[in-house]
PDB file of N, CA and C in Angstrom:
ATOM      1  N   VAL A   1     -52.015 -38.025 -17.346  1.00 45.00           N
ATOM      2  CA  VAL A   1     -51.655 -36.857 -17.298  1.00 45.00           C
ATOM      3  C   VAL A   1     -50.037 -36.719 -17.830  1.00 45.00           C
ATOM      4  N   SER A   2     -50.285 -35.845 -18.410  1.00 46.00           N
ATOM      5  CA  SER A   2     -48.880 -35.541 -19.281  1.00 46.00           C
ATOM      6  C   SER A   2     -47.714 -34.493 -18.006  1.00 46.00           C
ATOM      7  N   PRO A   3     -46.384 -34.443 -18.664  1.00 51.00           N
ATOM      8  CA  PRO A   3     -45.677 -33.983 -17.568  1.00 51.00           C
ATOM      9  C   PRO A   3     -46.440 -32.320 -16.358  1.00 51.00           C
ATOM     10  N   PRO A   4     -45.918 -32.344 -15.354  1.00 51.00           N
ATOM     11  CA  PRO A   4     -45.725 -31.053 -14.846  1.00 51.00           C
ATOM     12  C   PRO A   4     -44.623 -30.169 -15.808  1.00 51.00           C
ATOM     13  N   ALA A   5     -44.123 -30.007 -16.529  1.00 60.00           N
ATOM     14  CA  ALA A   5     -43.862 -29.271 -17.219  1.00 60.00           C
ATOM     15  C   ALA A   5     -44.131 -29.084 -18.528  1.00 60.00           C
ATOM     16  N   MET A   6     -45.584 -29.730 -18.693  1.00 74.00           N
ATOM     17  CA  MET A   6     -45.992 -28.719 -19.503  1.00 74.00           C
ATOM     18  C   MET A   6     -47.657 -28.710 -19.551  1.00 74.00           C
ATOM     19  N   GLN A   7     -48.072 -28.817 -18.207  1.00 85.00           N
ATOM     20  CA  GLN A   7     -49.353 -28.098 -17.673  1.00 85.00           C
ATOM     21  C   GLN A   7     -48.946 -27.545 -16.596  1.00 85.00           C
ATOM     22  N   SER A   8     -49.805 -26.744 -16.116  1.00 91.00           N
ATOM     23  CA  SER A   8     -50.378 -25.885 -14.485  1.00 91.00           C
ATOM     24  C   SER A   8     -49.962 -26.942 -13.741  1.00 91.00           C
ATOM     25  N   ILE A   9     -50.100 -26.241 -12.612  1.00 91.00           N
ATOM     26  CA  ILE A   9     -50.277 -27.173 -11.521  1.00 91.00           C
ATOM     27  C   ILE A   9     -51.873 -27.195 -11.482  1.00 91.00           C
ATOM     28  N   LYS A  10     -52.663 -25.722 -11.537  1.00 94.00           N
ATOM     29  CA  LYS A  10     -53.756 -26.296 -11.527  1.00 94.00           C
ATOM     30  C   LYS A  10     -54.791 -27.061 -12.583  1.00 94.00           C
ATOM     31  N   GLN A  11     -54.149 -27.202 -14.089  1.00 94.00           N
ATOM     32  CA  GLN A  11     -54.988 -27.837 -15.351  1.00 94.00           C
ATOM     33  C   GLN A  11     -54.250 -28.764 -14.922  1.00 94.00           C
ATOM     34  N   VAL A  12     -53.426 -29.830 -13.853  1.00 93.00           N
ATOM     35  CA  VAL A  12     -53.356 -31.047 -13.356  1.00 93.00           C
ATOM     36  C   VAL A  12     -54.175 -31.452 -12.016  1.00 93.00           C
ATOM     37  N   ALA A  13     -54.481 -30.610 -12.063  1.00 95.00           N
ATOM     38  CA  ALA A  13     -55.570 -30.572 -10.223  1.00 95.00           C
ATOM     39  C   ALA A  13     -56.595 -31.042 -11.182  1.00 95.00           C
ATOM     40  N   HIS A  14     -57.030 -29.962 -12.104  1.00 95.00           N
ATOM     41  CA  HIS A  14     -58.359 -29.865 -13.202  1.00 95.00           C
ATOM     42  C   HIS A  14     -58.408 -31.547 -13.688  1.00 95.00           C
ATOM     43  N   GLU A  15     -57.719 -31.915 -14.019  1.00 95.00           N
ATOM     44  CA  GLU A  15     -57.167 -33.102 -15.005  1.00 95.00           C
ATOM     45  C   GLU A  15     -57.828 -34.639 -13.816  1.00 95.00           C
ATOM     46  N   LEU A  16     -56.637 -33.941 -12.866  1.00 96.00           N
ATOM     47  CA  LEU A  16     -56.691 -35.385 -11.548  1.00 96.00           C
ATOM     48  C   LEU A  16     -58.530 -34.723 -11.060  1.00 96.00           C
ATOM     49  N   ILE A  17     -58.824 -34.136 -11.439  1.00 97.00           N
ATOM     50  CA  ILE A  17     -60.486 -34.517 -10.155  1.00 97.00           C
ATOM     51  C   ILE A  17     -61.123 -34.296 -11.252  1.00 97.00           C
ATOM     52  N   ASP A  18     -61.286 -34.462 -12.853  1.00 97.00           N
ATOM     53  CA  ASP A  18     -62.326 -34.811 -13.494  1.00 97.00           C
ATOM     54  C   ASP A  18     -62.310 -35.875 -13.547  1.00 97.00           C
ATOM     55  N   ASN A  19     -61.022 -36.900 -13.173  1.00 97.00           N
ATOM     56  CA  ASN A  19     -60.685 -38.185 -13.613  1.00 97.00           C
ATOM     57  C   ASN A  19     -61.207 -39.009 -11.717  1.00 97.00           C
ATOM     58  N   LEU A  20     -61.498 -38.355 -10.819  1.00 97.00           N
ATOM     59  CA  LEU A  20     -62.069 -39.073  -9.679  1.00 97.00           C
ATOM     60  C   LEU A  20     -63.744 -39.374  -9.714  1.00 97.00           C
ATOM     61  N   PRO A  21     -63.830 -40.824  -9.098  1.00 97.00           N
ATOM     62  CA  PRO A  21     -65.125 -41.229  -9.421  1.00 97.00           C
ATOM     63  C   PRO A  21     -66.339 -40.134  -8.937  1.00 97.00           C
ATOM     64  N   GLU A  22     -67.616 -39.661  -9.140  1.00 97.00           N
ATOM     65  CA  GLU A  22     -68.395 -38.890  -8.945  1.00 97.00           C
ATOM     66  C   GLU A  22     -68.567 -39.363  -7.229  1.00 97.00           C
ATOM     67  N   GLN A  23     -68.551 -40.120  -6.710  1.00 98.00           N
ATOM     68  CA  GLN A  23     -68.594 -40.394  -5.407  1.00 98.00           C
ATOM     69  C   GLN A  23     -67.153 -40.349  -4.326  1.00 98.00           C
ATOM     70  N   ALA A  24     -66.131 -39.398  -4.913  1.00 98.00           N
ATOM     71  CA  ALA A  24     -65.311 -39.636  -4.442  1.00 98.00           C
ATOM     72  C   ALA A  24     -65.483 -38.661  -3.081  1.00 98.00           C
ATOM     73  N   THR A  25     -64.480 -38.788  -2.019  1.00 98.00           N
ATOM     74  CA  THR A  25     -64.474 -37.686  -1.019  1.00 98.00           C
ATOM     75  C   THR A  25     -63.481 -37.150  -0.770  1.00 98.00           C
ATOM     76  N   TRP A  26     -63.599 -35.904  -0.218  1.00 97.00           N
ATOM     77  CA  TRP A  26     -62.633 -34.944   0.390  1.00 97.00           C
ATOM     78  C   TRP A  26     -61.172 -35.833   0.355  1.00 97.00           C
ATOM     79  N   ASP A  27     -60.929 -37.298   1.305  1.00 98.00           N
ATOM     80  CA  ASP A  27     -59.851 -38.197   1.405  1.00 98.00           C
ATOM     81  C   ASP A  27     -59.139 -38.720   0.175  1.00 98.00           C
ATOM     82  N   ASP A  28     -60.095 -38.741  -0.530  1.00 98.00           N
ATOM     83  CA  ASP A  28     -59.786 -39.567  -1.636  1.00 98.00           C
ATOM     84  C   ASP A  28     -59.347 -38.513  -2.743  1.00 98.00           C
ATOM     85  N   LEU A  29     -59.630 -37.143  -2.534  1.00 97.00           N
ATOM     86  CA  LEU A  29     -59.055 -36.464  -3.017  1.00 97.00           C
ATOM     87  C   LEU A  29     -57.586 -35.830  -2.855  1.00 97.00           C
ATOM     88  N   MET A  30     -57.622 -35.586  -1.627  1.00 97.00           N
ATOM     89  CA  MET A  30     -55.984 -35.372  -0.488  1.00 97.00           C
ATOM     90  C   MET A  30     -55.372 -36.496  -1.154  1.00 97.00           C
ATOM     91  N   TYR A  31     -55.529 -37.967  -0.801  1.00 98.00           N
ATOM     92  CA  TYR A  31     -54.913 -39.066  -1.597  1.00 98.00           C
ATOM     93  C   TYR A  31     -54.229 -39.437  -3.006  1.00 98.00           C
ATOM     94  N   THR A  32     -55.024 -38.643  -3.870  1.00 97.00           N
ATOM     95  CA  THR A  32     -54.675 -38.641  -5.353  1.00 97.00           C
ATOM     96  C   THR A  32     -54.096 -37.569  -5.420  1.00 97.00           C
ATOM     97  N   LEU A  33     -53.774 -36.257  -4.628  1.00 96.00           N
ATOM     98  CA  LEU A  33     -52.935 -35.544  -5.216  1.00 96.00           C
ATOM     99  C   LEU A  33     -52.002 -35.452  -4.581  1.00 96.00           C
ATOM    100  N   TYR A  34     -51.776 -36.132  -2.936  1.00 97.00           N
ATOM    101  CA  TYR A  34     -50.425 -36.675  -2.375  1.00 97.00           C
ATOM    102  C   TYR A  34     -49.150 -37.534  -3.258  1.00 97.00           C
ATOM    103  N   VAL A  35     -50.662 -38.779  -3.952  1.00 97.00           N
ATOM    104  CA  VAL A  35     -49.404 -39.863  -4.640  1.00 97.00           C
ATOM    105  C   VAL A  35     -48.872 -38.793  -5.563  1.00 97.00           C
ATOM    106  N   ARG A  36     -49.870 -37.814  -6.681  1.00 96.00           N
ATOM    107  CA  ARG A  36     -49.158 -37.151  -7.788  1.00 96.00           C
ATOM    108  C   ARG A  36     -48.223 -37.053  -6.884  1.00 96.00           C
ATOM    109  N   GLN A  37     -48.424 -35.857  -5.948  1.00 95.00           N
ATOM    110  CA  GLN A  37     -46.808 -35.173  -5.647  1.00 95.00           C
ATOM    111  C   GLN A  37     -45.594 -36.230  -5.555  1.00 95.00           C
ATOM    112  N   LYS A  38     -45.867 -37.076  -4.676  1.00 96.00           N
ATOM    113  CA  LYS A  38     -44.558 -38.140  -4.274  1.00 96.00           C
ATOM    114  C   LYS A  38     -43.521 -38.751  -5.871  1.00 96.00           C
ATOM    115  N   LEU A  39     -44.999 -39.244  -6.658  1.00 95.00           N
ATOM    116  CA  LEU A  39     -44.644 -39.531  -7.882  1.00 95.00           C
ATOM    117  C   LEU A  39     -44.015 -38.830  -8.877  1.00 95.00           C
ATOM    118  N   GLU A  40     -44.304 -37.218  -8.789  1.00 93.00           N
ATOM    119  CA  GLU A  40     -43.204 -36.596  -9.855  1.00 93.00           C
ATOM    120  C   GLU A  40     -42.130 -36.005  -8.650  1.00 93.00           C
ATOM    121  N   ARG A  41     -41.964 -36.029  -7.382  1.00 94.00           N
ATOM    122  CA  ARG A  41     -40.560 -36.128  -6.763  1.00 94.00           C
ATOM    123  C   ARG A  41     -39.606 -37.378  -7.122  1.00 94.00           C
ATOM    124  N   SER A  42     -40.123 -37.986  -6.993  1.00 94.00           N
ATOM    125  CA  SER A  42     -39.119 -39.463  -7.180  1.00 94.00           C
ATOM    126  C   SER A  42     -39.077 -39.273  -8.452  1.00 94.00           C
ATOM    127  N   LEU A  43     -39.890 -39.428  -9.328  1.00 95.00           N
ATOM    128  CA  LEU A  43     -39.046 -39.644 -10.730  1.00 95.00           C
ATOM    129  C   LEU A  43     -37.821 -37.967 -10.831  1.00 95.00           C
ATOM    130  N   GLN A  44     -38.334 -37.125 -10.393  1.00 94.00           N
ATOM    131  CA  GLN A  44     -37.483 -36.181 -10.677  1.00 94.00           C
ATOM    132  C   GLN A  44     -35.861 -36.458  -9.589  1.00 94.00           C
ATOM    133  N   ALA A  45     -35.798 -37.078  -8.783  1.00 94.00           N
ATOM    134  CA  ALA A  45     -34.715 -37.922  -7.951  1.00 94.00           C
ATOM    135  C   ALA A  45     -34.510 -38.673  -8.662  1.00 94.00           C
ATOM    136  N   ALA A  46     -35.271 -39.571  -9.564  1.00 93.00           N
ATOM    137  CA  ALA A  46     -34.468 -40.198 -10.482  1.00 93.00           C
ATOM    138  C   ALA A  46     -33.574 -39.565 -11.976  1.00 93.00           C
ATOM    139  N   LYS A  47     -34.395 -39.112 -11.945  1.00 95.00           N
ATOM    140  CA  LYS A  47     -33.169 -38.429 -13.120  1.00 95.00           C
ATOM    141  C   LYS A  47     -32.215 -37.286 -12.607  1.00 95.00           C
ATOM    142  N   GLU A  48     -31.748 -37.359 -11.722  1.00 96.00           N
ATOM    143  CA  GLU A  48     -30.603 -36.156 -11.058  1.00 96.00           C
ATOM    144  C   GLU A  48     -30.089 -37.622  -9.959  1.00 96.00           C
ATOM    145  N   GLY A  49     -30.168 -38.813 -10.730  1.00 94.00           N
ATOM    146  CA  GLY A  49     -29.611 -39.763  -9.673  1.00 94.00           C
ATOM    147  C   GLY A  49     -28.818 -40.122  -8.846  1.00 94.00           C
ATOM    148  N   LYS A  50     -30.604 -39.556  -8.242  1.00 94.00           N
ATOM    149  CA  LYS A  50     -30.692 -39.383  -6.305  1.00 94.00           C
ATOM    150  C   LYS A  50     -31.414 -40.523  -5.484  1.00 94.00           C
ATOM    151  N   VAL A  51     -31.139 -41.848  -6.548  1.00 92.00           N
ATOM    152  CA  VAL A  51     -31.871 -42.658  -6.089  1.00 92.00           C
ATOM    153  C   VAL A  51     -30.860 -44.201  -5.345  1.00 92.00           C
ATOM    154  N   THR A  52     -30.893 -44.952  -4.159  1.00 91.00           N
ATOM    155  CA  THR A  52     -30.637 -45.965  -3.520  1.00 91.00           C
ATOM    156  C   THR A  52     -30.565 -47.121  -4.501  1.00 91.00           C
ATOM    157  N   SER A  53     -29.948 -47.905  -4.991  1.00 90.00           N
ATOM    158  CA  SER A  53     -30.673 -49.517  -5.062  1.00 90.00           C
ATOM    159  C   SER A  53     -30.941 -50.567  -4.831  1.00 90.00           C
ATOM    160  N   GLN A  54     -31.535 -51.431  -4.862  1.00 91.00           N
ATOM    161  CA  GLN A  54     -32.139 -51.933  -3.952  1.00 91.00           C
ATOM    162  C   GLN A  54     -30.936 -53.163  -3.332  1.00 91.00           C
ATOM    163  N   GLU A  55     -29.882 -53.286  -3.694  1.00 91.00           N
ATOM    164  CA  GLU A  55     -28.417 -54.040  -3.304  1.00 91.00           C
ATOM    165  C   GLU A  55     -28.537 -53.542  -2.427  1.00 91.00           C
ATOM    166  N   ASP A  56     -28.075 -51.603  -2.732  1.00 90.00           N
ATOM    167  CA  ASP A  56     -27.935 -50.751  -1.214  1.00 90.00           C
ATOM    168  C   ASP A  56     -28.834 -51.096   0.173  1.00 90.00           C
ATOM    169  N   VAL A  57     -30.036 -50.894  -0.420  1.00 88.00           N
ATOM    170  CA  VAL A  57     -31.218 -51.016   1.014  1.00 88.00           C
ATOM    171  C   VAL A  57     -31.268 -52.829   1.737  1.00 88.00           C
ATOM    172  N   GLU A  58     -30.280 -53.821   0.821  1.00 86.00           N
ATOM    173  CA  GLU A  58     -30.800 -54.927   1.492  1.00 86.00           C
ATOM    174  C   GLU A  58     -29.474 -55.224   2.496  1.00 86.00           C
ATOM    175  N   LYS A  59     -28.375 -54.829   1.667  1.00 86.00           N
ATOM    176  CA  LYS A  59     -27.612 -54.680   2.959  1.00 86.00           C
ATOM    177  C   LYS A  59     -27.394 -53.788   4.359  1.00 86.00           C
ATOM    178  N   LEU A  60     -27.995 -52.184   3.328  1.00 85.00           N
ATOM    179  CA  LEU A  60     -27.739 -51.786   4.896  1.00 85.00           C
ATOM    180  C   LEU A  60     -29.224 -51.902   5.623  1.00 85.00           C
ATOM    181  N   PHE A  61     -30.176 -53.281   5.574  1.00 84.00           N
ATOM    182  CA  PHE A  61     -31.587 -53.823   5.983  1.00 84.00           C
ATOM    183  C   PHE A  61     -30.818 -54.768   7.183  1.00 84.00           C
ATOM    184  N   LEU A  62     -29.770 -55.707   6.118  1.00 85.00           N
ATOM    185  CA  LEU A  62     -29.105 -57.510   6.554  1.00 85.00           C
ATOM    186  C   LEU A  62     -28.598 -56.984   7.683  1.00 85.00           C
ATOM    187  N   ASP A  63     -27.651 -55.653   7.183  1.00 79.00           N
ATOM    188  CA  ASP A  63     -26.857 -55.797   8.278  1.00 79.00           C
ATOM    189  C   ASP A  63     -26.834 -55.169   8.931  1.00 79.00           C
ATOM    190  N   HIS A  64     -27.857 -54.385   9.366  1.00 72.00           N
ATOM    191  CA  HIS A  64     -27.888 -53.286  10.596  1.00 72.00           C
ATOM    192  C   HIS A  64     -27.989 -54.347  11.668  1.00 72.00           C
ATOM    193  N   PRO A  65     -27.715 -54.347  13.589  1.00 72.00           N
ATOM    194  CA  PRO A  65     -27.997 -55.114  14.188  1.00 72.00           C
ATOM    195  C   PRO A  65     -29.032 -55.111  14.566  1.00 72.00           C
ATOM    196  N   ARG A  66     -29.538 -56.419  14.739  1.00 68.00           N
ATOM    197  CA  ARG A  66     -31.274 -56.150  15.602  1.00 68.00           C
ATOM    198  C   ARG A  66     -31.405 -55.818  16.516  1.00 68.00           C
ATOM    199  N   VAL A  67     -32.229 -55.623  17.388  1.00 44.00           N
ATOM    200  CA  VAL A  67     -32.696 -55.120  18.432  1.00 44.00           C
ATOM    201  C   VAL A  67     -33.259 -55.903  18.840  1.00 44.00           C
ATOM    202  N   LYS A  68     -32.868 -56.350  20.715  1.00 44.00           N
ATOM    203  CA  LYS A  68     -33.533 -57.681  20.828  1.00 44.00           C
ATOM    204  C   LYS A  68     -34.405 -57.626  22.111  1.00 44.00           C
ATOM    205  N   PRO A  69     -35.994 -57.885  22.308  1.00 41.00           N
ATOM    206  CA  PRO A  69     -36.658 -57.203  23.137  1.00 41.00           C
ATOM    207  C   PRO A  69     -35.973 -57.831  24.494  1.00 41.00           C
TER     208      PRO A  69
END
């Protein structure tokens, strides 16, 4: 699917729907739209430098005090 700047949302939606199998459900369609939106937002965040390195995420989680039951 082409980048959103080159296609309207309506064109992208048509293309996504056309690529779904004939037996697709409403849930399949909604999931496809959700994933597409998340990918677009993630790619835009990466372009803007709004990302966290894996090393920083590991430090955050590994250094976090564990909650004991």
